[in-house]
PDB file of C-alpha atoms in Angstrom:
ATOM      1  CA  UNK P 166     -73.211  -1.801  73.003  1.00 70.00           C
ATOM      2  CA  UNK P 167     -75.731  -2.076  75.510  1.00 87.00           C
ATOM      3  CA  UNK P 168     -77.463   1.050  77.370  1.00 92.00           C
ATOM      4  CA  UNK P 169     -77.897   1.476  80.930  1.00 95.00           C
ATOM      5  CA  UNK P 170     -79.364   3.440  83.745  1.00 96.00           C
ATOM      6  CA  UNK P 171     -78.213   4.791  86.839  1.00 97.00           C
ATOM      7  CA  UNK P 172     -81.670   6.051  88.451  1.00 95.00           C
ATOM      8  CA  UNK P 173     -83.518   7.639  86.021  1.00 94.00           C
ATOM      9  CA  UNK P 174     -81.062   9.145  83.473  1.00 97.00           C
ATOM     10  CA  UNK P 175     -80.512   7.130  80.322  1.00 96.00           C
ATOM     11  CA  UNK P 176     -76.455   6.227  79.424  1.00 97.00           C
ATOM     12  CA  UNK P 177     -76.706   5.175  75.784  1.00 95.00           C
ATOM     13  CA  UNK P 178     -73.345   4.170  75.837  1.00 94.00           C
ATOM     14  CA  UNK P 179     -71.852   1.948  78.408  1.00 93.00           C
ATOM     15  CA  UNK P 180     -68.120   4.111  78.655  1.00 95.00           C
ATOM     16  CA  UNK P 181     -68.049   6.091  81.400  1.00 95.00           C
ATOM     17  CA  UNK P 182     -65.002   8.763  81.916  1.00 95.00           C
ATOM     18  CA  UNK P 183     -63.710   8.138  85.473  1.00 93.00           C
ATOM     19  CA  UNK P 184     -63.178  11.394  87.788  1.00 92.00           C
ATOM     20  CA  UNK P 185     -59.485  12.550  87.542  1.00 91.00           C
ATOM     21  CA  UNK P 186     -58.169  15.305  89.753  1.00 88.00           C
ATOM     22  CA  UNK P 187     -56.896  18.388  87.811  1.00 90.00           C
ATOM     23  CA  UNK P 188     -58.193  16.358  84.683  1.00 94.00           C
ATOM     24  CA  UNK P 189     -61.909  16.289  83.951  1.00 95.00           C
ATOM     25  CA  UNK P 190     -62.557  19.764  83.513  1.00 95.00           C
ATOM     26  CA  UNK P 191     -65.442  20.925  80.820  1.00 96.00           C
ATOM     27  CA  UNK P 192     -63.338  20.927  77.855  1.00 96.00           C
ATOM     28  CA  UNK P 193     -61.947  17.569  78.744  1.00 97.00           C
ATOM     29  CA  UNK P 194     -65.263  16.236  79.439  1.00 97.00           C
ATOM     30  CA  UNK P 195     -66.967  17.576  76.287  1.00 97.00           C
ATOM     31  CA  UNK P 196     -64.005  16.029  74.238  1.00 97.00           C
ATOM     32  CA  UNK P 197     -64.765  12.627  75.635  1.00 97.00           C
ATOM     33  CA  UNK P 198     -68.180  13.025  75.017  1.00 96.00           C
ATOM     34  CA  UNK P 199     -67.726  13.673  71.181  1.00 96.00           C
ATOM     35  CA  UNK P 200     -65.155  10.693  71.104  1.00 96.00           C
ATOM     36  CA  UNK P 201     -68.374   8.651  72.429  1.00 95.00           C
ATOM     37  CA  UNK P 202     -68.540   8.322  76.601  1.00 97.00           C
ATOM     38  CA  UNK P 203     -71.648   7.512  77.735  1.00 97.00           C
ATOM     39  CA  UNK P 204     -71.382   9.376  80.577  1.00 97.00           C
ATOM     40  CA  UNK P 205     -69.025  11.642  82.026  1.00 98.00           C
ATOM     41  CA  UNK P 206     -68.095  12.918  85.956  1.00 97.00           C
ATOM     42  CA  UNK P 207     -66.023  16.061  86.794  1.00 97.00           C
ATOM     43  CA  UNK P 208     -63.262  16.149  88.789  1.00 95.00           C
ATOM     44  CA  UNK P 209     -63.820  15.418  92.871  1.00 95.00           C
ATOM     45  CA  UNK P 210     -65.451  18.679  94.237  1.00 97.00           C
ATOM     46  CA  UNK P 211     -64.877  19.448  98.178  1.00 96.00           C
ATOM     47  CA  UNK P 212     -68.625  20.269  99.619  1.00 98.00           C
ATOM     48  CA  UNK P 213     -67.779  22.367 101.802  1.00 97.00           C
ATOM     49  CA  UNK P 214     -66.458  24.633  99.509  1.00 97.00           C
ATOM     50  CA  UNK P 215     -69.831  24.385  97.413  1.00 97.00           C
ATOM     51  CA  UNK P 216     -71.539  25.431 100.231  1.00 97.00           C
ATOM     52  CA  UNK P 217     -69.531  28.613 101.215  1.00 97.00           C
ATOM     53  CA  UNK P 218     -69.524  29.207  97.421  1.00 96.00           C
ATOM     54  CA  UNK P 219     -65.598  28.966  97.620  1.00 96.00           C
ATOM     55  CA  UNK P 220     -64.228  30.151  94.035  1.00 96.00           C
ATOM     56  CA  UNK P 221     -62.270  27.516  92.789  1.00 94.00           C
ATOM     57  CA  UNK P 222     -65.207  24.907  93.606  1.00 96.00           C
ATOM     58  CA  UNK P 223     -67.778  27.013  91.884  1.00 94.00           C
ATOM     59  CA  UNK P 224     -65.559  27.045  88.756  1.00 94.00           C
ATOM     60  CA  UNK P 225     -65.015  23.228  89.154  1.00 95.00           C
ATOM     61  CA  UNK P 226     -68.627  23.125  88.951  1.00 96.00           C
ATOM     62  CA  UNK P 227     -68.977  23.784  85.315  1.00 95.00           C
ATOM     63  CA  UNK P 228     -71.792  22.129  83.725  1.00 96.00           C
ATOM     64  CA  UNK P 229     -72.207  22.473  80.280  1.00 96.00           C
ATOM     65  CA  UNK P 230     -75.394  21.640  78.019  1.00 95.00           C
ATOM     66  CA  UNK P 231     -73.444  19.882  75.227  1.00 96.00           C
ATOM     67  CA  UNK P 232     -71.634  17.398  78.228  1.00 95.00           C
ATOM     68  CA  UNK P 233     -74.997  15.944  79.232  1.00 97.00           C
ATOM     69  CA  UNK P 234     -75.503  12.584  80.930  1.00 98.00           C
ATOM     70  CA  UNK P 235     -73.126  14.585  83.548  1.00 98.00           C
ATOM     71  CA  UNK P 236     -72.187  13.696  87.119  1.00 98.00           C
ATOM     72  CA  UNK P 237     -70.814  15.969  89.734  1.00 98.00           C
ATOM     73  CA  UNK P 238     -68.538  14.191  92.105  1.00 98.00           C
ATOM     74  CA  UNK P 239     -68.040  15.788  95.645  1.00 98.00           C
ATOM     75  CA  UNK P 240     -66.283  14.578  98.660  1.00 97.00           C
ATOM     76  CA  UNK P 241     -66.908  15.424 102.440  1.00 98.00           C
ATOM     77  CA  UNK P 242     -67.783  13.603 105.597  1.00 97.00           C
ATOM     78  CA  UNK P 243     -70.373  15.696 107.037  1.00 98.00           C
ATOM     79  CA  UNK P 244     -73.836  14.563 106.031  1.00 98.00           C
ATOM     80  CA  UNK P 245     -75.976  17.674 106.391  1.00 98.00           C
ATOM     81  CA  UNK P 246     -73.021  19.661 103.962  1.00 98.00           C
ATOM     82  CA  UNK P 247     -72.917  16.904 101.405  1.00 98.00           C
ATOM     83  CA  UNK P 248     -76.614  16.997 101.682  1.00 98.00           C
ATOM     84  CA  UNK P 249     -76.540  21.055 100.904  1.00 98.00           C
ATOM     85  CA  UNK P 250     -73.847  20.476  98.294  1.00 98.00           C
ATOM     86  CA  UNK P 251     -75.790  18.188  96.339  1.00 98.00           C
ATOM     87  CA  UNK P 252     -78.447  20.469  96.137  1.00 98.00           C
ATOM     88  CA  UNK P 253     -75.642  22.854  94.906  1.00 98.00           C
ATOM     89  CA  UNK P 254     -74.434  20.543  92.023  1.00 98.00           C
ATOM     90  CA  UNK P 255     -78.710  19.587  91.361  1.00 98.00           C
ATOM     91  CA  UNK P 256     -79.182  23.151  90.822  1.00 98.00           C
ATOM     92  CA  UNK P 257     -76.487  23.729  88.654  1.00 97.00           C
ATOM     93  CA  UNK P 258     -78.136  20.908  86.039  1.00 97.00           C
ATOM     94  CA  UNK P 259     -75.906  17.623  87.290  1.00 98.00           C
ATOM     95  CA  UNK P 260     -78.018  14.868  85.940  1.00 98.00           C
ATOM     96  CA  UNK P 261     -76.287  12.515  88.893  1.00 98.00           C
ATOM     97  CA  UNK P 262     -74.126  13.429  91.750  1.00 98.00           C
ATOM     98  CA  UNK P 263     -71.129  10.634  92.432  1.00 98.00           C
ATOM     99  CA  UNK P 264     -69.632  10.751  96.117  1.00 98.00           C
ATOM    100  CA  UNK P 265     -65.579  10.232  96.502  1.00 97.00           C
ATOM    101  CA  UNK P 266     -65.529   6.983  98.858  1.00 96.00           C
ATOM    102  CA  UNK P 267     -61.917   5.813  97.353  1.00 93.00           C
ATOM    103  CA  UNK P 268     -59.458   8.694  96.868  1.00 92.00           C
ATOM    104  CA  UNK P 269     -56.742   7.305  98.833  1.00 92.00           C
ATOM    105  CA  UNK P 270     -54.222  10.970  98.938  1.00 92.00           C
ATOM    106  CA  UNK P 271     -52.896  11.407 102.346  1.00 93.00           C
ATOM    107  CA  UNK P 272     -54.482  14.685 102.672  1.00 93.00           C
ATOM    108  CA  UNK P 273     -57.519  13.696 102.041  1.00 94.00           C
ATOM    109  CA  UNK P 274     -57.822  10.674 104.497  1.00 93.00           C
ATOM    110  CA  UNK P 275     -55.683  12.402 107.040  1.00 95.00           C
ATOM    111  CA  UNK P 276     -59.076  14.696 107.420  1.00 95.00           C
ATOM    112  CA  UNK P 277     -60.878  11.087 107.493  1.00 94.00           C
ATOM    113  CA  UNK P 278     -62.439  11.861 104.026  1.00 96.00           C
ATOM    114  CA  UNK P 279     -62.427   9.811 100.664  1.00 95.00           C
ATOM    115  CA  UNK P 280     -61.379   6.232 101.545  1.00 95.00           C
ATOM    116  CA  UNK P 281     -60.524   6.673 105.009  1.00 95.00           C
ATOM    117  CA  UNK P 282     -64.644   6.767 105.312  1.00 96.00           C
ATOM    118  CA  UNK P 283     -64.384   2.902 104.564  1.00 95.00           C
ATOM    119  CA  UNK P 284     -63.913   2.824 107.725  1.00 94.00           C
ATOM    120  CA  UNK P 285     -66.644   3.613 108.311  1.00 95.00           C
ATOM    121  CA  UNK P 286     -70.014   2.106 106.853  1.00 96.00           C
ATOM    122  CA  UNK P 287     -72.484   3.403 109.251  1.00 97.00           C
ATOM    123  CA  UNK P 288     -71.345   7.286 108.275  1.00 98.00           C
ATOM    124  CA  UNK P 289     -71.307   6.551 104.770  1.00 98.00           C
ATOM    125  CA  UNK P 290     -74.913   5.370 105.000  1.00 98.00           C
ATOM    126  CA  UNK P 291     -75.747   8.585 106.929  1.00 98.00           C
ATOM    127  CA  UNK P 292     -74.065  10.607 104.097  1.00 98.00           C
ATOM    128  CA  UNK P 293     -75.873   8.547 101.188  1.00 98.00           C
ATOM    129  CA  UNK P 294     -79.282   8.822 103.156  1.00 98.00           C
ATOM    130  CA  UNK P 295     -78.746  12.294 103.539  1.00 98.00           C
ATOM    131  CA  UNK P 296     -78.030  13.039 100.049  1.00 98.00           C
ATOM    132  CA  UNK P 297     -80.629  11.388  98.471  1.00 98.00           C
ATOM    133  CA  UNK P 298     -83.378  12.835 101.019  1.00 98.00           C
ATOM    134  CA  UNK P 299     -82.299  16.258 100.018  1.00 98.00           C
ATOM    135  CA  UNK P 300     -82.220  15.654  95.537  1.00 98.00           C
ATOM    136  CA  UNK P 301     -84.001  14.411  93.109  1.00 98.00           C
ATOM    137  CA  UNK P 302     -81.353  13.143  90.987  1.00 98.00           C
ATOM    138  CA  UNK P 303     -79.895   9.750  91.101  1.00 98.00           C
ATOM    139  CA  UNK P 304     -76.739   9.724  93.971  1.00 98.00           C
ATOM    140  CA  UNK P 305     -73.945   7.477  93.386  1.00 98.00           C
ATOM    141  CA  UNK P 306     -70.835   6.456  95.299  1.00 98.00           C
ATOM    142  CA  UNK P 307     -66.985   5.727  94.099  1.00 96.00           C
ATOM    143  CA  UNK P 308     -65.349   3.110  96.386  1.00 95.00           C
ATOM    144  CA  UNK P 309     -62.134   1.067  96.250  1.00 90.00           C
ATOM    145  CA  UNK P 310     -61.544  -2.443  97.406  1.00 82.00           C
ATOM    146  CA  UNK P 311     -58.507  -3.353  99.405  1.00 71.00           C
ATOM    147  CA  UNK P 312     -57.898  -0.636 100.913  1.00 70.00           C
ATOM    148  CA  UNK P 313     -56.422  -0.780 104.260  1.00 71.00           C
ATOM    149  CA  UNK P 314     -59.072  -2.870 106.956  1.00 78.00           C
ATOM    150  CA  UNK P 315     -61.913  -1.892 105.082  1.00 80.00           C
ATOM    151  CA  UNK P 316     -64.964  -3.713 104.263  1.00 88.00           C
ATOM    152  CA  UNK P 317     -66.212  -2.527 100.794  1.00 89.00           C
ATOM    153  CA  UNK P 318     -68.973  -5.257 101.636  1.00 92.00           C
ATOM    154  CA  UNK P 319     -70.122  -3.400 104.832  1.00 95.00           C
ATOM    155  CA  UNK P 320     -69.984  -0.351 102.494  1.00 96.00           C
ATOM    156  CA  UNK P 321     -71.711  -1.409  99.568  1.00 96.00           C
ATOM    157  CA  UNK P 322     -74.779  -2.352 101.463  1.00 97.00           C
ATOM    158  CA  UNK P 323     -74.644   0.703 102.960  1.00 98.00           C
ATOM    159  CA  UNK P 324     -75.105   2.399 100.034  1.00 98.00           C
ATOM    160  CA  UNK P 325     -77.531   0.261  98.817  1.00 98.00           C
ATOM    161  CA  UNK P 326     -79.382   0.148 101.816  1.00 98.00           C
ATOM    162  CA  UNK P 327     -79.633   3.992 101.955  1.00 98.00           C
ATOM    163  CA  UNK P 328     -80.828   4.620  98.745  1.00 98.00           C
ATOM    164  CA  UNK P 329     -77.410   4.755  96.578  1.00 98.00           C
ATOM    165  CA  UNK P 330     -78.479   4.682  92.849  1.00 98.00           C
ATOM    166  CA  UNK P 331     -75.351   2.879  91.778  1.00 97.00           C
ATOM    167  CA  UNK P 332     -71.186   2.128  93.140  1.00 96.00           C
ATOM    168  CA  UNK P 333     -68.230   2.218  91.156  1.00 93.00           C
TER     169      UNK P 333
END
C-alpha cells in the first residue's frame, strides 16, 4: 500500500477512518488505528463551542498519543471562530484539522453550516484562508457532491486556492 501526505504529516497507510457523529470517539479511533487506519478524524466538533470552552466539545476533543496521524474536524461558518478553534484543536496536539463542508442534517444547514456553505464558495475560501493563516498544521476540508445547487467545483478551488492542504 502506498503512503501519502496531507501537508506535512506522513499517512503510512492509505485507510483513512471517516468522521462519524456520536461514533469516532478516542476509544473508537484508537481501535481503528490498531486494526491498521492510516489516519484517523474525530467526530465533527462545533467551533464555537471550542472557543467558549463549552464541555461537551472539550471532551470531544480528546487527543490521545497512541491515535497519532489524528485530525480534528470542526464545523462553523464564521471565519475568525474557526480560525480561534483551530488554534484550539493545534494546541491540543491535532496533527491536521478537517473542516465539515458536507454534513447535510437539517439542523445543521438550517444555521447555513456544513453543506449549506456550498453555497457558498467565496465564504468557504474566507474560512480556509483564515484557518490556515492562524496554524501551522495542515487544514483540510470534507465536501459532498450533488448536493442541492452547489458547485463542489467552485468549492474545491476555493479551497485550493486558499491554502486547503487536501478535500475529501
Amino acid at each position: 500500500m502506498t503512503a501519502f501526505a496531507i501537508g506535512g504529516v506522513h499517512v503510512g497507510v492509505p485507510v483513512v477512518l471517516a468522521p462519524m457523529a456520536a461514533v469516532t470517539n478516542a476509544p473508537f479511533r484508537l481501535l481503528c488505528r490498531e486494526l491498521g487506519a492510516g489516519l484517523v478524524v474525530t467526530e465533527m466538533i462545533h467551533a464555537q463551542g471550542l472557543v467558549d470552552g463549552g464541555v461537551r466539545s472539550l471532551e470531544m476533543l480528546d487527543v490521545r498519543a497512541a491515535e497519532h496521524p489524528v485530525a480534528v474536524q470542526l464545523f462553523g461558518g464564521d471565519p475568525a471562530t474557526m480560525a480561534r478553534a483551530a488554534q484550539v484543536v493545534e494546541a491540543a496536539g491535532a496533527d491536521c484539522v478537517d473542516v465539515n463542508f458536507g454534513c447535510p442534517m437539517k439542523k445543521v444547514v438550517r444555521n447555513g453550516l456544513g453543506a449549506a456553505l456550498l453555497r457558498r464558495p467565496e465564504r468557504v475560501g474566507e474560512i480556509i484562508a483564515a484557518m490556515v493563516q492562524a496554524v501551522s498544521i495542515p487544514v483540510m476540508a470534507k465536501i459532498r457532491a450533488g448536493w442541492d445547487d452547489a458547485n463542489v467545483v467552485a468549492v474545491g478551488a476555493a479551497i485550493q486556492d486558499a491554502g486547503g492542504s487536501a478535500i475529501t
